[in-house]
C-alpha cells in the first residue's frame, strides 16, 4: 500500500497514526496538493490528501473512508466497533474531530490572505467551532479516561 500525503495535513496524520497503531506497512508518497506539479488529482478528483492506494491499485480517499477501510485490512485493534450503535458513536466523534480540524484549517488559510482581505468575523466563527468542539469532547471525558 501507498499513502499519498502531505506531511502537514492533519487528516493524513490521522491515517498515519492508524497505520502505526495497526502496524500496517505502507509506503509514504509525499505530494503537496498546493504545488503546481501535484499528482494528487490523478488519484483523488477533489485534489485532497490523504489518498490510500490499496495493494490492488484502488485509490481510497477521504480520511474517514480510509480509516474504515483500514479496519478491514487488519482487524486488531479494531477502531470501528462491529456493534453498529457503537460504530455510530465512534463515527460521530470522528466527525467532531474532523470538524475541529476543518475549522482550524479554514483559519490557517484565511490568515494566509493579505491582512486587509482577511474576514475577522469568519475567523471568529471558525474559532467558535473549535472551542465548542473541544468543550464537547472535554465534557464527554469528564468522568472517563476514554471517549468510548
Short mmCIF file of N, CA and C in Angstrom, two decimals:
data_model
loop_
_atom_site.label_atom_id
_atom_site.label_comp_id
_atom_site.label_asym_id
_atom_site.label_seq_id
_atom_site.Cartn_x
_atom_site.Cartn_y
_atom_site.Cartn_z
N UNK A 1 0.83 -1.18 0.00
CA UNK A 1 0.00 0.00 0.00
C UNK A 1 0.87 1.24 0.00
N UNK A 2 0.30 2.31 -0.53
CA UNK A 2 0.95 3.61 -0.51
C UNK A 2 -0.03 4.63 0.06
N UNK A 3 0.51 5.55 0.84
CA UNK A 3 -0.28 6.66 1.34
C UNK A 3 0.26 7.92 0.69
N UNK A 4 -0.56 8.52 -0.17
CA UNK A 4 -0.19 9.78 -0.80
C UNK A 4 -0.60 10.86 0.19
N UNK A 5 0.38 11.67 0.58
CA UNK A 5 0.17 12.53 1.73
C UNK A 5 0.97 13.81 1.65
N UNK A 6 0.57 14.76 2.42
CA UNK A 6 1.37 15.93 2.75
C UNK A 6 1.71 15.78 4.22
N UNK A 7 2.93 16.04 4.58
CA UNK A 7 3.34 15.85 5.97
C UNK A 7 2.70 16.87 6.91
N UNK A 8 2.11 17.93 6.37
CA UNK A 8 1.47 18.93 7.21
C UNK A 8 -0.05 18.74 7.30
N UNK A 9 -0.60 17.78 6.58
CA UNK A 9 -2.05 17.57 6.60
C UNK A 9 -2.48 16.86 7.89
N UNK A 10 -3.38 17.48 8.68
CA UNK A 10 -3.86 16.80 9.89
C UNK A 10 -4.71 15.58 9.56
N UNK A 11 -5.38 15.58 8.41
CA UNK A 11 -6.19 14.42 8.01
C UNK A 11 -5.28 13.24 7.66
N UNK A 12 -4.18 13.53 6.98
CA UNK A 12 -3.21 12.49 6.65
C UNK A 12 -2.51 11.99 7.91
N UNK A 13 -2.28 12.90 8.86
CA UNK A 13 -1.64 12.50 10.12
C UNK A 13 -2.52 11.50 10.85
N UNK A 14 -3.83 11.71 10.82
CA UNK A 14 -4.76 10.77 11.45
C UNK A 14 -4.58 9.37 10.85
N UNK A 15 -4.44 9.29 9.55
CA UNK A 15 -4.29 7.99 8.89
C UNK A 15 -2.92 7.40 9.18
N UNK A 16 -1.89 8.23 9.24
CA UNK A 16 -0.56 7.71 9.58
C UNK A 16 -0.55 7.11 10.97
N UNK A 17 -1.26 7.72 11.91
CA UNK A 17 -1.36 7.17 13.27
C UNK A 17 -2.09 5.83 13.24
N UNK A 18 -3.19 5.74 12.50
CA UNK A 18 -3.91 4.47 12.41
C UNK A 18 -3.04 3.38 11.81
N UNK A 19 -2.27 3.71 10.78
CA UNK A 19 -1.37 2.73 10.18
C UNK A 19 -0.34 2.23 11.20
N UNK A 20 0.19 3.16 11.99
CA UNK A 20 1.15 2.77 13.02
C UNK A 20 0.49 1.92 14.11
N UNK A 21 -0.70 2.31 14.55
CA UNK A 21 -1.39 1.57 15.60
C UNK A 21 -1.72 0.15 15.15
N UNK A 22 -2.04 -0.01 13.89
CA UNK A 22 -2.38 -1.33 13.36
C UNK A 22 -1.15 -2.07 12.83
N UNK A 23 0.00 -1.41 12.86
CA UNK A 23 1.26 -1.98 12.37
C UNK A 23 1.12 -2.45 10.92
N UNK A 24 0.52 -1.59 10.10
CA UNK A 24 0.35 -1.89 8.68
C UNK A 24 1.47 -1.20 7.92
N UNK A 25 2.30 -1.99 7.22
CA UNK A 25 3.35 -1.36 6.43
C UNK A 25 2.75 -0.59 5.26
N UNK A 26 3.28 0.60 5.04
CA UNK A 26 2.72 1.45 3.99
C UNK A 26 3.81 2.43 3.55
N UNK A 27 4.00 2.54 2.26
CA UNK A 27 4.96 3.49 1.71
C UNK A 27 4.33 4.88 1.71
N UNK A 28 5.06 5.86 2.24
CA UNK A 28 4.59 7.24 2.21
C UNK A 28 5.08 7.90 0.93
N UNK A 29 4.15 8.50 0.20
CA UNK A 29 4.48 9.26 -1.00
C UNK A 29 4.05 10.69 -0.72
N UNK A 30 5.03 11.56 -0.54
CA UNK A 30 4.73 12.95 -0.21
C UNK A 30 4.46 13.72 -1.51
N UNK A 31 3.28 14.30 -1.58
CA UNK A 31 2.87 15.10 -2.74
C UNK A 31 2.01 16.24 -2.22
N UNK A 32 2.47 17.44 -2.38
CA UNK A 32 1.79 18.62 -1.83
C UNK A 32 0.70 19.06 -2.81
N UNK A 33 -0.57 18.97 -2.42
CA UNK A 33 -1.65 19.32 -3.35
C UNK A 33 -1.64 20.78 -3.79
N UNK A 34 -0.97 21.66 -3.05
CA UNK A 34 -0.92 23.08 -3.39
C UNK A 34 0.08 23.36 -4.50
N UNK A 35 1.04 22.44 -4.71
CA UNK A 35 2.07 22.66 -5.73
C UNK A 35 1.50 22.50 -7.13
N UNK A 36 2.04 23.26 -8.07
CA UNK A 36 1.53 23.20 -9.45
C UNK A 36 1.80 21.85 -10.11
N UNK A 37 2.83 21.14 -9.68
CA UNK A 37 3.16 19.85 -10.30
C UNK A 37 2.56 18.66 -9.54
N UNK A 38 1.59 18.91 -8.67
CA UNK A 38 1.00 17.83 -7.87
C UNK A 38 0.34 16.77 -8.76
N UNK A 39 0.42 15.54 -8.31
CA UNK A 39 -0.23 14.43 -8.99
C UNK A 39 -1.49 13.98 -8.24
N UNK A 40 -1.78 14.63 -7.12
CA UNK A 40 -2.91 14.23 -6.28
C UNK A 40 -4.23 14.14 -7.04
N UNK A 41 -4.57 15.09 -7.92
CA UNK A 41 -5.85 14.99 -8.63
C UNK A 41 -5.98 13.74 -9.51
N UNK A 42 -4.86 13.10 -9.84
CA UNK A 42 -4.91 11.85 -10.61
C UNK A 42 -5.46 10.71 -9.75
N UNK A 43 -5.34 10.85 -8.43
CA UNK A 43 -5.79 9.81 -7.51
C UNK A 43 -7.11 10.18 -6.82
N UNK A 44 -7.26 11.45 -6.51
CA UNK A 44 -8.48 11.96 -5.88
C UNK A 44 -8.97 13.14 -6.70
N UNK A 45 -10.12 13.02 -7.34
CA UNK A 45 -10.59 14.11 -8.19
C UNK A 45 -10.79 15.43 -7.45
N UNK A 46 -10.88 15.39 -6.12
CA UNK A 46 -11.02 16.61 -5.33
C UNK A 46 -9.66 17.26 -5.05
N UNK A 47 -8.58 16.56 -5.39
CA UNK A 47 -7.24 17.11 -5.21
C UNK A 47 -6.81 17.22 -3.76
N UNK A 48 -7.34 16.33 -2.92
CA UNK A 48 -7.05 16.40 -1.48
C UNK A 48 -6.29 15.15 -1.03
N UNK A 49 -5.48 15.32 -0.01
CA UNK A 49 -4.83 14.20 0.67
C UNK A 49 -5.49 14.02 2.02
N UNK A 50 -5.42 12.81 2.55
CA UNK A 50 -4.67 11.65 2.09
C UNK A 50 -5.43 10.84 1.05
N UNK A 51 -4.65 10.06 0.30
CA UNK A 51 -5.18 9.06 -0.60
C UNK A 51 -4.42 7.78 -0.30
N UNK A 52 -5.14 6.71 -0.05
CA UNK A 52 -4.51 5.41 0.18
C UNK A 52 -4.66 4.60 -1.10
N UNK A 53 -3.52 4.16 -1.62
CA UNK A 53 -3.54 3.28 -2.79
C UNK A 53 -3.46 1.85 -2.26
N UNK A 54 -4.53 1.08 -2.49
CA UNK A 54 -4.56 -0.29 -2.00
C UNK A 54 -3.56 -1.13 -2.79
N UNK A 55 -3.26 -2.32 -2.26
CA UNK A 55 -2.36 -3.22 -2.97
C UNK A 55 -2.91 -3.58 -4.35
N UNK A 56 -4.22 -3.52 -4.51
CA UNK A 56 -4.84 -3.80 -5.80
C UNK A 56 -4.86 -2.60 -6.73
N UNK A 57 -4.33 -1.46 -6.29
CA UNK A 57 -4.25 -0.27 -7.13
C UNK A 57 -5.46 0.64 -7.05
N UNK A 58 -6.36 0.39 -6.12
CA UNK A 58 -7.54 1.23 -5.97
C UNK A 58 -7.20 2.44 -5.11
N UNK A 59 -7.64 3.62 -5.54
CA UNK A 59 -7.45 4.85 -4.77
C UNK A 59 -8.61 4.99 -3.80
N UNK A 60 -8.28 5.08 -2.51
CA UNK A 60 -9.28 5.24 -1.46
C UNK A 60 -9.02 6.60 -0.81
N UNK A 61 -10.04 7.42 -0.79
CA UNK A 61 -9.85 8.75 -0.23
C UNK A 61 -11.04 9.16 0.59
N UNK A 62 -10.82 10.07 1.23
CA UNK A 62 -11.11 10.89 2.35
C UNK A 62 -10.82 10.11 3.63
N UNK A 63 -10.26 10.82 4.58
CA UNK A 63 -9.72 10.15 5.76
C UNK A 63 -10.74 9.27 6.50
N UNK A 64 -12.01 9.64 6.65
CA UNK A 64 -12.93 8.72 7.33
C UNK A 64 -13.12 7.41 6.57
N UNK A 65 -13.11 7.48 5.25
CA UNK A 65 -13.26 6.27 4.43
C UNK A 65 -12.00 5.41 4.55
N UNK A 66 -10.83 6.06 4.51
CA UNK A 66 -9.58 5.30 4.66
C UNK A 66 -9.54 4.64 6.03
N UNK A 67 -9.92 5.37 7.08
CA UNK A 67 -9.91 4.80 8.43
C UNK A 67 -10.79 3.56 8.51
N UNK A 68 -11.96 3.64 7.91
CA UNK A 68 -12.86 2.49 7.93
C UNK A 68 -12.28 1.34 7.11
N UNK A 69 -11.67 1.66 5.98
CA UNK A 69 -11.05 0.63 5.14
C UNK A 69 -9.93 -0.10 5.91
N UNK A 70 -9.12 0.66 6.66
CA UNK A 70 -8.01 0.04 7.38
C UNK A 70 -8.50 -0.99 8.40
N UNK A 71 -9.70 -0.82 8.92
CA UNK A 71 -10.26 -1.83 9.83
C UNK A 71 -10.59 -3.12 9.10
N UNK A 72 -10.73 -3.06 7.77
CA UNK A 72 -10.97 -4.30 7.02
C UNK A 72 -9.67 -4.99 6.63
N UNK A 73 -8.56 -4.26 6.64
CA UNK A 73 -7.27 -4.82 6.26
C UNK A 73 -6.68 -5.62 7.43
N UNK A 74 -6.64 -4.99 8.58
CA UNK A 74 -6.15 -5.62 9.82
C UNK A 74 -7.22 -5.34 10.87
N UNK A 75 -7.76 -6.38 11.45
CA UNK A 75 -8.91 -6.19 12.35
C UNK A 75 -8.53 -6.01 13.82
N UNK A 76 -7.24 -6.04 14.14
CA UNK A 76 -6.85 -5.84 15.53
C UNK A 76 -5.73 -4.82 15.58
N UNK A 77 -5.85 -3.79 16.35
CA UNK A 77 -7.04 -3.41 17.10
C UNK A 77 -8.13 -2.88 16.17
N UNK A 78 -9.35 -3.12 16.56
CA UNK A 78 -10.50 -2.68 15.80
C UNK A 78 -10.86 -1.27 16.25
N UNK A 79 -10.86 -0.31 15.33
CA UNK A 79 -11.15 1.07 15.69
C UNK A 79 -12.62 1.40 15.53
N UNK A 80 -13.29 0.72 14.63
CA UNK A 80 -14.72 0.94 14.46
C UNK A 80 -15.40 -0.33 14.93
N UNK A 81 -16.14 -0.27 16.03
CA UNK A 81 -16.74 -1.46 16.61
C UNK A 81 -17.70 -2.17 15.65
N UNK A 82 -17.79 -3.47 15.80
CA UNK A 82 -18.73 -4.26 15.00
C UNK A 82 -20.17 -3.90 15.36
N UNK A 83 -20.41 -3.59 16.62
CA UNK A 83 -21.73 -3.17 17.07
C UNK A 83 -22.07 -1.84 16.38
N UNK A 84 -23.12 -1.85 15.56
CA UNK A 84 -23.46 -0.69 14.73
C UNK A 84 -23.74 0.58 15.56
N UNK A 85 -24.39 0.44 16.71
CA UNK A 85 -24.66 1.62 17.54
C UNK A 85 -23.37 2.23 18.07
N UNK A 86 -22.46 1.38 18.52
CA UNK A 86 -21.17 1.89 18.99
C UNK A 86 -20.36 2.47 17.83
N UNK A 87 -20.50 1.87 16.66
CA UNK A 87 -19.80 2.39 15.47
C UNK A 87 -20.29 3.80 15.15
N UNK A 88 -21.58 4.04 15.30
CA UNK A 88 -22.12 5.37 15.06
C UNK A 88 -21.51 6.37 16.04
N UNK A 89 -21.34 5.97 17.29
CA UNK A 89 -20.71 6.85 18.28
C UNK A 89 -19.28 7.20 17.86
N UNK A 90 -18.54 6.18 17.44
CA UNK A 90 -17.16 6.41 17.01
C UNK A 90 -17.14 7.36 15.81
N UNK A 91 -18.01 7.12 14.84
CA UNK A 91 -18.05 7.96 13.64
C UNK A 91 -18.45 9.40 14.01
N UNK A 92 -19.32 9.54 15.02
CA UNK A 92 -19.71 10.89 15.45
C UNK A 92 -18.51 11.63 16.05
N UNK A 93 -17.72 10.94 16.88
CA UNK A 93 -16.52 11.57 17.44
C UNK A 93 -15.53 11.91 16.34
N UNK A 94 -15.43 11.03 15.36
CA UNK A 94 -14.54 11.30 14.24
C UNK A 94 -15.02 12.55 13.49
N UNK A 95 -16.32 12.66 13.28
CA UNK A 95 -16.88 13.84 12.60
C UNK A 95 -16.62 15.11 13.41
N UNK A 96 -16.75 15.02 14.72
CA UNK A 96 -16.49 16.17 15.59
C UNK A 96 -15.02 16.58 15.49
N UNK A 97 -14.11 15.60 15.59
CA UNK A 97 -12.68 15.90 15.50
C UNK A 97 -12.33 16.46 14.12
N UNK A 98 -12.90 15.88 13.06
CA UNK A 98 -12.65 16.40 11.72
C UNK A 98 -13.21 17.81 11.56
N UNK A 99 -14.33 18.10 12.20
CA UNK A 99 -14.90 19.45 12.15
C UNK A 99 -13.99 20.46 12.83
N UNK A 100 -13.39 20.06 13.93
CA UNK A 100 -12.43 20.92 14.62
C UNK A 100 -11.23 21.19 13.70
N UNK A 101 -10.77 20.12 13.04
CA UNK A 101 -9.67 20.27 12.09
C UNK A 101 -10.08 21.18 10.94
N UNK A 102 -11.29 20.97 10.39
CA UNK A 102 -11.77 21.81 9.28
C UNK A 102 -11.74 23.28 9.66
N UNK A 103 -12.23 23.60 10.84
CA UNK A 103 -12.25 24.99 11.29
C UNK A 103 -10.82 25.53 11.45
N UNK A 104 -9.93 24.71 11.97
CA UNK A 104 -8.53 25.12 12.15
C UNK A 104 -7.86 25.40 10.80
N UNK A 105 -8.09 24.51 9.84
CA UNK A 105 -7.52 24.69 8.51
C UNK A 105 -8.10 25.95 7.86
N UNK A 106 -9.38 26.19 8.04
CA UNK A 106 -10.02 27.37 7.48
C UNK A 106 -9.37 28.65 8.03
N UNK A 107 -9.12 28.67 9.33
CA UNK A 107 -8.45 29.84 9.93
C UNK A 107 -7.05 29.99 9.35
N UNK A 108 -6.33 28.89 9.26
CA UNK A 108 -4.97 28.92 8.72
C UNK A 108 -4.96 29.52 7.32
N UNK A 109 -5.87 29.05 6.47
CA UNK A 109 -5.92 29.54 5.09
C UNK A 109 -6.36 31.00 5.03
N UNK A 110 -7.31 31.38 5.86
CA UNK A 110 -7.78 32.77 5.88
C UNK A 110 -6.64 33.71 6.29
N UNK A 111 -5.82 33.26 7.23
CA UNK A 111 -4.72 34.11 7.71
C UNK A 111 -3.57 34.21 6.69
N UNK A 112 -3.59 33.39 5.67
CA UNK A 112 -2.59 33.48 4.60
C UNK A 112 -2.93 34.60 3.62
N UNK A 113 -4.17 35.05 3.67
CA UNK A 113 -4.58 36.16 2.79
C UNK A 113 -3.97 37.46 3.30
N UNK A 114 -3.85 38.46 2.44
CA UNK A 114 -3.36 39.76 2.91
C UNK A 114 -4.24 40.27 4.06
N UNK A 115 -3.66 40.91 5.06
CA UNK A 115 -4.43 41.34 6.23
C UNK A 115 -5.71 42.11 5.90
N UNK A 116 -5.64 42.96 4.89
CA UNK A 116 -6.82 43.77 4.56
C UNK A 116 -7.94 42.95 3.93
N UNK A 117 -7.65 41.74 3.51
CA UNK A 117 -8.67 40.88 2.90
C UNK A 117 -9.17 39.80 3.85
N UNK A 118 -8.56 39.71 5.02
CA UNK A 118 -9.00 38.70 5.99
C UNK A 118 -10.33 39.10 6.60
N UNK A 119 -11.19 38.11 6.78
CA UNK A 119 -12.51 38.35 7.35
C UNK A 119 -12.49 37.89 8.81
N UNK A 120 -12.37 38.85 9.72
CA UNK A 120 -12.27 38.51 11.14
C UNK A 120 -13.55 37.87 11.66
N UNK A 121 -14.68 38.25 11.11
CA UNK A 121 -15.95 37.63 11.52
C UNK A 121 -15.93 36.14 11.16
N UNK A 122 -15.40 35.81 10.01
CA UNK A 122 -15.29 34.42 9.57
C UNK A 122 -14.31 33.65 10.46
N UNK A 123 -13.18 34.27 10.76
CA UNK A 123 -12.19 33.65 11.64
C UNK A 123 -12.80 33.41 13.01
N UNK A 124 -13.51 34.39 13.56
CA UNK A 124 -14.14 34.24 14.87
C UNK A 124 -15.17 33.11 14.85
N UNK A 125 -15.91 32.99 13.75
CA UNK A 125 -16.90 31.91 13.64
C UNK A 125 -16.21 30.54 13.68
N UNK A 126 -15.10 30.43 12.97
CA UNK A 126 -14.36 29.16 12.96
C UNK A 126 -13.75 28.88 14.34
N UNK A 127 -13.25 29.93 14.99
CA UNK A 127 -12.69 29.76 16.33
C UNK A 127 -13.76 29.27 17.30
N UNK A 128 -14.97 29.77 17.14
CA UNK A 128 -16.09 29.30 17.97
C UNK A 128 -16.36 27.83 17.76
N UNK A 129 -16.27 27.35 16.52
CA UNK A 129 -16.47 25.93 16.24
C UNK A 129 -15.41 25.09 16.97
N UNK A 130 -14.18 25.57 16.93
CA UNK A 130 -13.08 24.86 17.61
C UNK A 130 -13.36 24.80 19.10
N UNK A 131 -13.69 25.94 19.69
CA UNK A 131 -13.92 25.99 21.14
C UNK A 131 -15.11 25.13 21.55
N UNK A 132 -16.21 25.20 20.81
CA UNK A 132 -17.39 24.39 21.14
C UNK A 132 -17.10 22.90 20.97
N UNK A 133 -16.35 22.56 19.92
CA UNK A 133 -15.99 21.15 19.70
C UNK A 133 -15.12 20.61 20.82
N UNK A 134 -14.14 21.40 21.25
CA UNK A 134 -13.25 20.95 22.33
C UNK A 134 -14.00 20.85 23.65
N UNK A 135 -14.92 21.77 23.89
CA UNK A 135 -15.73 21.70 25.12
C UNK A 135 -16.58 20.42 25.10
N UNK A 136 -17.15 20.10 23.95
CA UNK A 136 -17.96 18.87 23.84
C UNK A 136 -17.11 17.64 24.14
N UNK A 137 -15.89 17.59 23.61
CA UNK A 137 -15.01 16.46 23.90
C UNK A 137 -14.62 16.43 25.38
N UNK A 138 -14.32 17.59 25.93
CA UNK A 138 -13.96 17.68 27.35
C UNK A 138 -15.11 17.20 28.23
N UNK A 139 -16.32 17.60 27.91
CA UNK A 139 -17.48 17.18 28.69
C UNK A 139 -17.69 15.67 28.62
N UNK A 140 -17.40 15.09 27.49
CA UNK A 140 -17.53 13.65 27.34
C UNK A 140 -16.50 12.92 28.21
N UNK A 141 -15.33 13.50 28.31
CA UNK A 141 -14.24 12.87 29.07
C UNK A 141 -14.26 13.20 30.56
N UNK A 142 -15.19 14.02 30.98
CA UNK A 142 -15.23 14.49 32.37
C UNK A 142 -15.11 13.35 33.39
N UNK A 143 -15.83 12.27 33.16
CA UNK A 143 -15.84 11.17 34.12
C UNK A 143 -15.16 9.90 33.60
N UNK A 144 -14.35 10.03 32.56
CA UNK A 144 -13.76 8.85 31.96
C UNK A 144 -12.40 9.19 31.38
N UNK A 145 -11.57 8.18 31.22
CA UNK A 145 -10.25 8.37 30.60
C UNK A 145 -10.33 8.18 29.09
N UNK A 146 -11.44 7.61 28.60
CA UNK A 146 -11.59 7.30 27.18
C UNK A 146 -12.92 7.82 26.68
N UNK A 147 -12.97 8.13 25.37
CA UNK A 147 -14.26 8.53 24.80
C UNK A 147 -15.24 7.37 24.79
N UNK A 148 -14.78 6.22 24.36
CA UNK A 148 -15.64 5.03 24.30
C UNK A 148 -14.89 3.85 24.85
#
